[in-house]
């Protein structure tokens, strides 16, 4: 999801949409995600985002009986505040987004939020901050992991020089191989997190 416009009174972002495009490109080219299994939302409004979440739930429900393992990866780059994703003049609350994610019958749900105050997402309905998440039984893990570009009271930043947000640029660099600390030719979620954090 890429949303440059966060509503009146907020400076329009320059790279949220291109960051979302870059993320989907790396997931499809290196992450094993088939184009049929990915979806890019550009400047969605509230109705579109929630409709797509419902569509995703239906797809997972159809696949669940015949697939041994299902994983969901949601990426958002745009504006947010302490309680909501800001989609133009509309909002989707963290609580509401978390509720939709918990309805998904997937083994793993990974959410990456590149936006100001996005760390507040984990406070919505019982989230807990833990050490860098999934210790690396990578193919056996189950649950919900959230990675944010900022804490609940921090701003996230874009860069004219790199033509991206600092967080997404670094995360994608890590996913392309720079985060492979163990040198096993795989980048795990923990490695990607640690690389982006550092």
Coordinates of N, CA, C and O in Angstrom, one line a residue:
X1 N 0.9 -1.2 0.0 CA 0.0 0.0 0.0 C 0.9 1.2 0.0 O 1.8 1.4 0.9
X2 N 0.7 2.1 -0.9 CA 1.4 3.4 -1.0 C 0.5 4.5 -1.0 O -0.4 4.5 -1.9
X3 N 0.6 5.5 -0.1 CA -0.3 6.6 -0.1 C 0.5 7.9 0.2 O 0.9 8.1 1.4
X4 N 0.8 8.7 -0.8 CA 1.5 9.9 -0.6 C 0.7 11.0 0.1 O 1.2 11.9 0.8
X5 N -0.6 11.0 -0.1 CA -1.5 12.1 0.4 C -2.1 11.7 1.8 O -2.8 10.7 1.8
X6 N -1.8 12.5 2.8 CA -2.3 12.2 4.1 C -3.4 13.1 4.6 O -3.7 13.1 5.8
X7 N -3.9 13.9 3.7 CA -5.0 14.8 4.1 C -4.6 16.2 4.3 O -3.4 16.5 4.2
X8 N -5.5 17.1 4.5 CA -5.3 18.5 4.6 C -4.3 18.8 5.8 O -4.4 18.2 6.8
X9 N -3.4 19.7 5.6 CA -2.5 20.1 6.7 C -1.3 19.2 6.8 O -0.4 19.5 7.6
X10 N -1.2 18.2 6.0 CA 0.0 17.3 6.0 C 0.7 17.5 4.6 O 0.1 17.5 3.6
X11 N 2.0 17.6 4.7 CA 2.8 17.7 3.5 C 2.7 16.4 2.7 O 2.8 15.3 3.3
X12 N 2.5 16.5 1.4 CA 2.4 15.4 0.6 C 3.7 14.7 0.5 O 4.7 15.3 0.3
X13 N 3.7 13.4 0.7 CA 5.0 12.6 0.6 C 5.4 12.5 -0.9 O 4.5 12.5 -1.8
X14 N 6.6 12.3 -1.1 CA 7.1 12.1 -2.5 C 7.3 10.7 -2.9 O 7.3 10.3 -4.0
X15 N 7.6 9.8 -1.9 CA 8.1 8.5 -2.2 C 7.3 7.3 -1.6 O 7.7 6.1 -1.8
X16 N 6.2 7.5 -1.0 CA 5.4 6.4 -0.4 C 5.0 5.4 -1.5 O 5.1 4.2 -1.4
X17 N 4.4 6.0 -2.6 CA 4.0 5.1 -3.7 C 5.1 4.4 -4.3 O 5.1 3.1 -4.6
X18 N 6.2 5.1 -4.6 CA 7.4 4.4 -5.2 C 8.0 3.4 -4.3 O 8.5 2.4 -4.7
X19 N 8.0 3.7 -3.0 CA 8.5 2.7 -2.0 C 7.6 1.4 -2.0 O 8.1 0.3 -2.0
X20 N 6.3 1.6 -2.1 CA 5.4 0.4 -2.2 C 5.7 -0.4 -3.5 O 5.7 -1.6 -3.5
X21 N 5.9 0.3 -4.6 CA 6.3 -0.4 -5.8 C 7.6 -1.1 -5.7 O 7.7 -2.2 -6.2
X22 N 8.6 -0.5 -5.1 CA 9.9 -1.1 -4.9 C 9.7 -2.4 -4.0 O 10.4 -3.4 -4.3
X23 N 8.9 -2.3 -3.0 CA 8.7 -3.5 -2.1 C 8.1 -4.6 -2.8 O 8.5 -5.8 -2.7
X24 N 7.0 -4.3 -3.6 CA 6.4 -5.4 -4.3 C 7.3 -6.0 -5.4 O 7.3 -7.2 -5.6
X25 N 8.1 -5.2 -5.9 CA 9.1 -5.7 -6.9 C 10.1 -6.7 -6.3 O 10.4 -7.7 -6.9
X26 N 10.6 -6.3 -5.2 CA 11.6 -7.2 -4.5 C 10.9 -8.5 -4.0 O 11.5 -9.6 -4.1
X27 N 9.7 -8.4 -3.6 CA 9.0 -9.6 -3.1 C 8.7 -10.5 -4.3 O 8.8 -11.7 -4.1
X28 N 8.4 -10.0 -5.4 CA 8.1 -10.8 -6.6 C 9.4 -11.3 -7.2 O 9.5 -12.5 -7.7
X29 N 10.4 -10.5 -7.3 CA 11.7 -10.9 -8.0 C 12.6 -11.8 -7.2 O 13.2 -12.7 -7.7
X30 N 12.6 -11.6 -5.9 CA 13.5 -12.3 -5.0 C 12.8 -13.1 -3.9 O 13.4 -14.0 -3.3
X31 N 11.6 -12.7 -3.5 CA 10.9 -13.3 -2.4 C 10.0 -14.5 -2.7 O 9.4 -15.0 -1.8
X32 N 9.9 -14.9 -3.9 CA 9.1 -16.0 -4.3 C 7.6 -15.7 -4.3 O 6.8 -16.6 -4.3
X33 N 7.2 -14.5 -4.3 CA 5.8 -14.1 -4.4 C 5.4 -14.0 -5.8 O 5.9 -13.3 -6.6
X34 N 4.4 -14.8 -6.2 CA 3.9 -14.8 -7.5 C 3.0 -13.6 -7.8 O 2.3 -13.1 -6.9
X35 N 3.1 -13.0 -9.0 CA 2.3 -11.8 -9.3 C 0.8 -12.0 -9.0 O 0.2 -11.0 -8.6
X36 N 0.3 -13.2 -9.2 CA -1.1 -13.4 -8.9 C -1.4 -13.4 -7.4 O -2.6 -13.3 -7.1
X37 N -0.4 -13.5 -6.6 CA -0.6 -13.5 -5.2 C -0.2 -12.2 -4.5 O -0.2 -12.1 -3.3
X38 N 0.0 -11.2 -5.3 CA 0.4 -9.9 -4.8 C -0.7 -8.8 -5.3 O -1.3 -9.0 -6.3
X39 N -0.7 -7.7 -4.6 CA -1.7 -6.7 -4.9 C -1.1 -5.4 -4.5 O -0.6 -5.2 -3.4
X40 N -1.0 -4.4 -5.4 CA -0.5 -3.1 -5.1 C -1.7 -2.1 -5.0 O -2.4 -1.9 -6.0
X41 N -1.8 -1.4 -3.9 CA -2.8 -0.4 -3.8 C -2.1 1.0 -3.8 O -1.3 1.2 -2.9
X42 N -2.5 1.8 -4.7 CA -1.9 3.1 -4.8 C -3.0 4.2 -4.5 O -4.1 4.2 -5.1
X43 N -2.7 5.0 -3.4 CA -3.6 6.0 -3.0 C -5.0 5.5 -2.7 O -6.0 6.1 -3.1
X44 N -5.1 4.4 -2.0 CA -6.5 3.9 -1.7 C -7.2 4.7 -0.7 O -6.6 5.4 0.1
X45 N -8.5 4.8 -0.9 CA -9.3 5.4 0.2 C -9.7 4.3 1.2 O -9.3 3.1 1.0
X46 N -10.4 4.7 2.2 CA -10.8 3.7 3.3 C -11.6 2.5 2.7 O -11.3 1.4 3.0
X47 N -12.6 2.8 1.9 CA -13.4 1.8 1.4 C -12.6 0.8 0.6 O -12.8 -0.5 0.7
X48 N -11.7 1.3 -0.3 CA -10.9 0.4 -1.1 C -10.0 -0.5 -0.2 O -9.9 -1.7 -0.5
X49 N -9.3 0.1 0.8 CA -8.5 -0.7 1.6 C -9.2 -1.8 2.4 O -8.8 -3.0 2.4
X50 N -10.4 -1.5 2.9 CA -11.2 -2.5 3.7 C -11.8 -3.5 2.7 O -11.9 -4.7 3.1
X51 N -12.2 -3.1 1.5 CA -12.7 -4.1 0.5 C -11.6 -5.1 0.2 O -11.8 -6.3 0.1
X52 N -10.4 -4.6 0.0 CA -9.2 -5.4 -0.4 C -8.9 -6.4 0.8 O -8.5 -7.5 0.6
X53 N -9.0 -5.9 2.0 CA -8.8 -6.8 3.2 C -9.8 -7.9 3.2 O -9.5 -9.1 3.4
X54 N -11.1 -7.6 2.9 CA -12.1 -8.6 2.8 C -11.9 -9.6 1.6 O -12.1 -10.8 1.8
X55 N -11.4 -9.1 0.5 CA -11.0 -9.9 -0.6 C -9.9 -10.9 -0.3 O -9.9 -12.1 -0.6
X56 N -8.9 -10.4 0.5 CA -7.8 -11.2 0.9 C -8.3 -12.3 1.8 O -7.9 -13.5 1.7
X57 N -9.2 -12.0 2.8 CA -9.7 -13.0 3.7 C -10.4 -14.1 2.9 O -10.3 -15.3 3.2
X58 N -11.2 -13.7 1.9 CA -12.0 -14.7 1.1 C -11.0 -15.6 0.4 O -11.2 -16.8 0.3
X59 N -9.9 -15.0 -0.2 CA -8.9 -15.8 -0.9 C -8.3 -16.8 0.0 O -8.1 -18.0 -0.3
X60 N -7.9 -16.4 1.2 CA -7.2 -17.2 2.2 C -8.2 -18.3 2.6 O -7.8 -19.5 2.7
X61 N -9.5 -18.0 2.8 CA -10.4 -19.0 3.2 C -10.6 -20.1 2.1 O -10.8 -21.3 2.4
X62 N -10.5 -19.7 0.8 CA -10.6 -20.6 -0.3 C -9.4 -21.5 -0.3 O -9.5 -22.7 -0.6
X63 N -8.2 -21.0 -0.1 CA -7.0 -21.7 -0.1 C -6.7 -22.6 1.1 O -6.0 -23.6 1.0
X64 N -7.2 -22.2 2.2 CA -6.9 -22.9 3.5 C -7.1 -24.4 3.4 O -6.2 -25.1 3.9
X65 N -8.2 -24.9 2.9 CA -8.3 -26.4 2.9 C -7.3 -27.2 2.1 O -7.0 -28.3 2.4
X66 N -6.7 -26.6 1.1 CA -5.8 -27.3 0.3 C -4.3 -26.9 0.4 O -3.4 -27.6 -0.2
X67 N -4.0 -25.9 1.2 CA -2.6 -25.4 1.3 C -2.1 -25.8 2.7 O -2.8 -25.5 3.7
X68 N -0.9 -26.3 2.8 CA -0.3 -26.7 4.1 C 0.0 -25.4 4.9 O -0.1 -25.4 6.1
X69 N 0.5 -24.4 4.2 CA 1.0 -23.2 4.9 C 0.6 -21.9 4.1 O 0.8 -21.9 2.9
X70 N 0.1 -21.0 4.8 CA -0.3 -19.7 4.2 C 0.3 -18.6 5.0 O 0.3 -18.5 6.2
X71 N 1.0 -17.6 4.2 CA 1.6 -16.5 4.8 C 1.1 -15.2 4.2 O 0.9 -15.2 3.0
X72 N 0.9 -14.2 5.0 CA 0.4 -12.9 4.5 C 1.4 -11.8 4.9 O 1.9 -11.8 6.0
X73 N 1.7 -11.0 3.9 CA 2.7 -9.9 4.1 C 2.0 -8.6 3.7 O 1.6 -8.5 2.5
X74 N 1.8 -7.7 4.6 CA 1.2 -6.4 4.3 C 2.2 -5.3 4.6 O 2.9 -5.2 5.6
X75 N 2.4 -4.5 3.6 CA 3.4 -3.3 3.7 C 2.6 -2.1 3.4 O 1.8 -2.0 2.5
X76 N 2.8 -1.0 4.3 CA 2.2 0.3 4.1 C 3.2 1.3 4.2 O 4.0 1.4 5.1
X77 N 3.2 2.3 3.2 CA 4.1 3.5 3.3 C 3.1 4.6 3.0 O 2.4 4.7 2.1
X78 N 3.1 5.6 4.0 CA 2.3 6.7 3.9 C 2.2 7.5 5.2 O 3.1 7.3 6.0
X79 N 1.2 8.3 5.4 CA 1.0 9.0 6.6 C 0.3 8.2 7.7 O -0.6 7.4 7.3
X80 N 0.6 8.4 8.9 CA -0.2 7.9 10.0 C 0.0 8.8 11.2 O 0.8 9.7 11.2
X81 N -0.9 8.6 12.2 CA -0.7 9.3 13.5 C -0.7 8.2 14.6 O -0.5 7.0 14.3
X82 N -1.0 8.6 15.8 CA -0.9 7.7 16.9 C -2.0 6.6 16.9 O -1.9 5.6 17.6
X83 N -3.0 6.8 16.1 CA -4.2 5.9 16.1 C -4.6 5.3 14.8 O -5.4 4.4 14.7
X84 N -4.1 5.9 13.7 CA -4.7 5.6 12.4 C -3.7 5.7 11.3 O -2.7 6.4 11.3
X85 N -4.0 4.9 10.2 CA -3.4 5.1 8.9 C -4.2 6.3 8.3 O -5.4 6.3 8.4
X86 N -3.5 7.2 7.7 CA -4.2 8.4 7.1 C -4.2 8.3 5.6 O -3.2 8.3 4.9
X87 N -5.4 8.1 5.0 CA -5.6 7.8 3.6 C -6.3 9.0 3.0 O -7.6 9.1 3.0
X88 N -5.6 10.0 2.6 CA -6.2 11.3 2.1 C -7.0 11.9 3.3 O -6.5 12.1 4.4
X89 N -8.3 12.1 3.1 CA -9.1 12.7 4.1 C -9.7 11.7 5.0 O -10.5 12.0 5.9
X90 N -9.4 10.4 4.8 CA -10.0 9.3 5.5 C -9.0 8.6 6.4 O -7.8 8.8 6.2
X91 N -9.5 7.8 7.3 CA -8.6 7.1 8.3 C -9.1 5.6 8.4 O -10.2 5.3 8.2
X92 N -8.1 4.8 8.7 CA -8.3 3.4 9.1 C -7.6 3.3 10.4 O -6.4 3.4 10.4
X93 N -8.3 3.0 11.5 CA -7.6 2.9 12.8 C -6.8 1.6 12.9 O -7.0 0.6 12.2
X94 N -5.7 1.7 13.7 CA -4.9 0.6 13.9 C -5.7 -0.6 14.5 O -5.5 -1.7 14.1
X95 N -6.6 -0.3 15.4 CA -7.5 -1.3 16.0 C -8.3 -2.0 14.9 O -8.4 -3.3 14.9
X96 N -8.8 -1.3 14.0 CA -9.6 -1.9 12.9 C -8.7 -2.7 12.0 O -9.1 -3.8 11.6
X97 N -7.6 -2.2 11.6 CA -6.7 -2.9 10.8 C -6.2 -4.2 11.4 O -6.2 -5.3 10.8
X98 N -5.9 -4.1 12.7 CA -5.5 -5.3 13.5 C -6.6 -6.4 13.5 O -6.4 -7.6 13.3
X99 N -7.8 -5.9 13.7 CA -9.0 -6.8 13.7 C -9.1 -7.6 12.3 O -9.3 -8.8 12.3
X100 N -9.0 -6.8 11.2 CA -9.0 -7.5 9.9 C -7.9 -8.5 9.7 O -8.1 -9.6 9.2
X101 N -6.7 -8.1 10.2 CA -5.6 -9.1 10.1 C -5.8 -10.3 10.9 O -5.4 -11.4 10.5
X102 N -6.4 -10.2 12.1 CA -6.6 -11.3 13.0 C -7.6 -12.3 12.4 O -7.7 -13.4 12.8
X103 N -8.5 -11.8 11.5 CA -9.5 -12.6 10.9 C -8.9 -13.5 9.8 O -9.6 -14.4 9.3
X104 N -7.7 -13.2 9.4 CA -7.1 -14.0 8.3 C -6.6 -15.3 8.8 O -5.9 -15.4 9.8
X105 N -7.1 -16.4 8.1 CA -6.7 -17.7 8.5 C -5.4 -18.1 8.0 O -5.2 -19.2 7.4
X106 N -4.4 -17.3 8.2 CA -3.0 -17.5 7.7 C -2.1 -18.0 8.9 O -2.4 -17.7 10.0
X107 N -1.1 -18.8 8.6 CA -0.2 -19.2 9.6 C 0.7 -18.1 10.1 O 1.0 -18.0 11.3
X108 N 1.1 -17.2 9.2 CA 1.9 -16.1 9.6 C 1.3 -14.8 8.9 O 1.0 -14.8 7.8
X109 N 1.3 -13.8 9.7 CA 0.8 -12.5 9.2 C 1.9 -11.5 9.6 O 2.2 -11.3 10.8
X110 N 2.6 -10.9 8.6 CA 3.6 -9.9 8.8 C 3.1 -8.6 8.3 O 2.6 -8.5 7.2
X111 N 3.3 -7.6 9.1 CA 2.9 -6.2 8.8 C 4.1 -5.3 8.9 O 4.8 -5.3 9.9
X112 N 4.4 -4.5 7.9 CA 5.4 -3.6 7.9 C 4.8 -2.2 7.6 O 4.1 -2.0 6.6
X113 N 5.0 -1.3 8.6 CA 4.4 0.1 8.5 C 5.6 1.1 8.4 O 6.4 1.2 9.4
X114 N 5.7 1.8 7.3 CA 6.7 2.8 7.2 C 5.9 4.2 7.2 O 5.5 4.7 6.2
X115 N 5.7 4.7 8.4 CA 5.0 5.9 8.6 C 5.3 6.5 10.0 O 5.7 5.7 10.9
X116 N 5.0 7.7 10.1 CA 5.2 8.4 11.4 C 4.3 7.8 12.5 O 3.2 7.3 12.2
X117 N 4.9 7.7 13.7 CA 4.1 7.1 14.9 C 3.6 5.7 14.7 O 2.7 5.3 15.4
X118 N 4.1 5.0 13.7 CA 3.6 3.6 13.4 C 3.8 2.6 14.5 O 3.1 1.6 14.6
X119 N 4.8 2.9 15.4 CA 5.0 2.1 16.6 C 3.8 2.0 17.5 O 3.7 1.0 18.2
X120 N 2.9 2.9 17.4 CA 1.6 2.9 18.2 C 0.8 1.7 17.7 O -0.1 1.3 18.5
X121 N 1.0 1.1 16.6 CA 0.2 0.0 16.1 C 0.2 -1.1 17.1 O -0.8 -1.8 17.3
X122 N 1.3 -1.4 17.7 CA 1.4 -2.6 18.6 C 0.6 -2.3 19.9 O 0.3 -3.3 20.6
X123 N 0.3 -1.1 20.2 CA -0.5 -0.8 21.4 C -2.0 -1.2 21.2 O -2.7 -1.4 22.1
X124 N -2.4 -1.2 19.9 CA -3.8 -1.4 19.6 C -4.2 -2.8 20.0 O -3.7 -3.8 19.4
X125 N -5.0 -3.0 21.0 CA -5.6 -4.2 21.4 C -4.5 -5.3 21.7 O -4.4 -6.4 21.2
X126 N -3.7 -4.9 22.7 CA -2.9 -5.9 23.3 C -1.6 -6.3 22.7 O -1.0 -7.3 23.0
X127 N -1.0 -5.5 21.8 CA 0.3 -5.9 21.2 C 1.4 -5.7 22.2 O 1.2 -4.9 23.2
X128 N 2.4 -6.5 22.1 CA 3.5 -6.4 23.1 C 4.8 -6.3 22.3 O 5.0 -7.0 21.3
X129 N 5.7 -5.4 22.7 CA 7.0 -5.3 22.1 C 7.9 -6.5 22.6 O 7.9 -6.8 23.8
X130 N 8.5 -7.1 21.7 CA 9.4 -8.2 22.0 C 10.8 -8.1 21.4 O 10.9 -7.2 20.5
X131 N 11.7 -8.9 21.8 CA 13.0 -8.9 21.1 C 12.8 -9.2 19.6 O 11.8 -9.8 19.3
X132 N 13.8 -8.9 18.8 CA 13.6 -9.1 17.3 C 13.0 -10.5 17.1 O 13.5 -11.5 17.5
X133 N 11.9 -10.4 16.4 CA 10.9 -11.4 16.4 C 11.2 -12.9 16.2 O 11.3 -13.6 17.1
X134 N 11.2 -13.3 15.1 CA 11.1 -14.7 14.8 C 12.5 -15.4 14.8 O 13.3 -15.1 13.9
X135 N 12.8 -16.1 15.8 CA 14.2 -16.6 16.0 C 14.6 -17.5 14.8 O 15.6 -17.6 14.5
X136 N 14.1 -18.0 14.1 CA 14.6 -18.7 12.9 C 14.4 -20.1 12.8 O 15.3 -20.9 12.4
X137 N 13.3 -20.5 13.0 CA 12.8 -21.8 12.6 C 12.0 -21.4 11.4 O 10.9 -22.0 11.2
X138 N 12.4 -20.5 10.6 CA 11.7 -19.7 9.6 C 10.5 -20.4 9.0 O 9.5 -19.8 8.9
X139 N 10.6 -21.7 8.6 CA 9.5 -22.3 7.9 C 8.5 -22.9 8.9 O 7.5 -23.4 8.4
X140 N 8.8 -23.0 10.1 CA 7.9 -23.6 11.1 C 7.2 -22.5 11.9 O 6.3 -22.9 12.7
X141 N 7.6 -21.3 11.8 CA 7.0 -20.3 12.7 C 5.5 -20.0 12.4 O 5.1 -20.2 11.2
X142 N 4.8 -19.5 13.4 CA 3.4 -19.1 13.2 C 3.2 -17.9 14.0 O 3.9 -17.6 15.0
X143 N 2.2 -17.1 13.7 CA 1.9 -15.9 14.5 C 1.8 -14.6 13.7 O 1.6 -14.6 12.5
X144 N 2.0 -13.5 14.4 CA 1.8 -12.2 13.9 C 3.1 -11.4 14.2 O 3.5 -11.4 15.4
X145 N 3.7 -10.8 13.2 CA 4.9 -10.0 13.4 C 4.7 -8.6 12.8 O 4.1 -8.5 11.7
X146 N 5.1 -7.6 13.5 CA 5.0 -6.2 13.1 C 6.3 -5.5 13.1 O 7.0 -5.6 14.1
X147 N 6.7 -4.9 12.0 CA 7.9 -4.1 12.0 C 7.5 -2.7 11.6 O 6.7 -2.5 10.6
X148 N 7.9 -1.7 12.4 CA 7.6 -0.3 12.1 C 8.8 0.6 11.9 O 9.9 0.3 12.5
X149 N 8.7 1.6 11.2 CA 9.8 2.5 10.9 C 10.0 3.5 12.0 O 11.1 4.2 12.0
X150 N 9.1 3.6 13.0 CA 9.2 4.6 14.0 C 8.5 4.1 15.3 O 7.7 3.2 15.2
X151 N 8.9 4.7 16.4 CA 8.1 4.4 17.6 C 6.8 5.2 17.6 O 6.5 5.9 16.7
X152 N 6.1 5.1 18.7 CA 4.8 5.7 18.8 C 4.9 7.3 18.7 O 3.9 7.9 18.4
X153 N 6.1 7.8 19.1 CA 6.2 9.2 19.1 C 7.3 9.8 18.2 O 7.9 10.8 18.5
X154 N 7.7 9.0 17.2 CA 8.7 9.4 16.3 C 8.2 9.7 14.9 O 7.2 9.2 14.5
X155 N 8.9 10.5 14.1 CA 8.6 10.8 12.7 C 9.4 9.9 11.9 O 10.6 9.5 12.2
X156 N 8.9 9.5 10.7 CA 9.7 8.7 9.7 C 10.1 9.7 8.7 O 9.4 10.7 8.5
X157 N 11.2 9.5 8.0 CA 11.7 10.5 7.1 C 12.0 9.9 5.7 O 12.3 8.8 5.5
X158 N 11.8 10.8 4.7 CA 12.1 10.5 3.3 C 13.4 11.2 3.0 O 13.8 12.2 3.6
X159 N 14.1 10.8 1.9 CA 15.3 11.4 1.4 C 15.2 11.8 0.0 O 15.0 10.9 -0.9
X160 N 15.5 13.0 -0.4 CA 15.6 13.4 -1.8 C 16.8 12.7 -2.4 O 16.7 12.3 -3.6
X161 N 17.9 12.6 -1.7 CA 19.1 12.0 -2.2 C 18.9 10.5 -2.7 O 19.3 10.1 -3.8
X162 N 18.2 9.7 -1.8 CA 18.0 8.3 -2.2 C 16.6 8.1 -2.9 O 16.4 7.0 -3.3
X163 N 15.8 9.1 -2.9 CA 14.5 9.1 -3.6 C 13.6 7.9 -3.0 O 13.0 7.2 -3.7
X164 N 13.6 7.9 -1.7 CA 12.8 6.9 -0.9 C 12.8 7.3 0.5 O 13.5 8.2 0.9
X165 N 12.0 6.5 1.3 CA 12.1 6.7 2.8 C 13.4 6.0 3.2 O 13.8 5.0 2.6
X166 N 14.0 6.5 4.3 CA 15.2 5.9 4.8 C 15.0 4.4 5.2 O 15.7 3.5 4.9
X167 N 13.8 4.2 5.9 CA 13.5 2.9 6.4 C 13.3 1.9 5.2 O 13.9 0.8 5.2
X168 N 12.4 2.2 4.3 CA 12.2 1.2 3.2 C 13.4 1.0 2.3 O 13.7 -0.1 2.0
X169 N 14.1 2.0 2.1 CA 15.4 1.9 1.3 C 16.3 0.9 2.0 O 16.8 0.0 1.3
X170 N 16.5 1.1 3.3 CA 17.4 0.2 4.0 C 16.8 -1.2 4.1 O 17.5 -2.2 3.9
X171 N 15.5 -1.4 4.3 CA 14.9 -2.7 4.4 C 15.0 -3.4 3.1 O 15.4 -4.6 3.1
X172 N 14.8 -2.8 2.0 CA 14.9 -3.4 0.7 C 16.3 -3.8 0.4 O 16.6 -4.9 -0.1
X173 N 17.3 -2.9 0.7 CA 18.7 -3.3 0.6 C 19.0 -4.5 1.4 O 19.7 -5.4 0.9
X174 N 18.5 -4.6 2.6 CA 18.6 -5.8 3.4 C 18.0 -7.1 2.8 O 18.6 -8.1 2.7
X175 N 16.8 -6.9 2.2 CA 16.1 -8.1 1.6 C 16.8 -8.5 0.4 O 16.7 -9.7 0.0
X176 N 17.5 -7.6 -0.3 CA 18.3 -8.0 -1.5 C 19.6 -8.8 -1.2 O 20.3 -9.2 -2.1
X177 N 19.9 -8.9 0.1 CA 21.0 -9.7 0.5 C 21.9 -9.1 1.5 O 22.7 -9.8 2.2
X178 N 21.9 -7.8 1.7 CA 22.8 -7.1 2.6 C 22.6 -7.5 4.1 O 23.5 -7.4 4.9
X179 N 21.4 -8.0 4.4 CA 21.0 -8.3 5.8 C 21.4 -9.8 6.1 O 21.2 -10.2 7.2
X180 N 21.9 -10.5 5.1 CA 22.2 -11.9 5.4 C 23.4 -12.1 6.3 O 24.5 -12.5 5.9
X181 N 23.2 -11.9 7.6 CA 24.3 -12.0 8.6 C 24.9 -13.4 8.7 O 26.1 -13.5 8.9
X182 N 24.1 -14.4 8.5 CA 24.6 -15.8 8.7 C 25.3 -16.3 7.4 O 25.8 -17.4 7.4
X183 N 25.2 -15.5 6.3 CA 25.8 -15.9 5.0 C 25.3 -17.3 4.5 O 26.0 -18.1 3.9
X184 N 24.0 -17.5 4.7 CA 23.4 -18.8 4.2 C 22.6 -18.6 3.0 O 21.8 -19.5 2.6
X185 N 22.7 -17.4 2.4 CA 22.0 -17.0 1.1 C 20.5 -16.9 1.4 O 19.7 -17.0 0.4
X186 N 20.0 -16.7 2.6 CA 18.6 -16.4 2.9 C 18.6 -15.2 3.8 O 19.5 -15.1 4.7
X187 N 17.6 -14.4 3.7 CA 17.4 -13.3 4.6 C 16.2 -13.6 5.4 O 15.1 -13.6 4.8
X188 N 16.3 -13.8 6.7 CA 15.2 -14.0 7.5 C 14.6 -12.7 8.0 O 15.2 -11.6 7.9
X189 N 13.4 -12.8 8.6 CA 12.7 -11.6 9.1 C 13.6 -11.0 10.2 O 13.7 -9.8 10.3
X190 N 14.2 -11.8 11.0 CA 15.0 -11.3 12.1 C 16.2 -10.5 11.5 O 16.6 -9.4 12.0
X191 N 16.8 -11.1 10.5 CA 18.0 -10.4 9.9 C 17.6 -9.1 9.3 O 18.3 -8.1 9.4
X192 N 16.4 -9.1 8.6 CA 16.0 -7.9 7.9 C 15.7 -6.8 8.9 O 16.0 -5.7 8.8
X193 N 15.0 -7.2 10.0 CA 14.7 -6.3 11.1 C 16.0 -5.7 11.7 O 16.1 -4.5 11.8
X194 N 16.9 -6.6 12.0 CA 18.2 -6.1 12.6 C 18.9 -5.2 11.7 O 19.5 -4.1 12.2
X195 N 19.0 -5.5 10.4 CA 19.7 -4.7 9.5 C 19.0 -3.3 9.4 O 19.7 -2.3 9.4
X196 N 17.7 -3.3 9.3 CA 17.0 -2.0 9.2 C 17.1 -1.2 10.4 O 17.3 0.0 10.4
X197 N 17.0 -1.9 11.6 CA 17.2 -1.2 12.9 C 18.6 -0.5 13.0 O 18.7 0.6 13.4
X198 N 19.6 -1.3 12.7 CA 21.0 -0.7 12.8 C 21.2 0.4 11.8 O 21.8 1.4 12.1

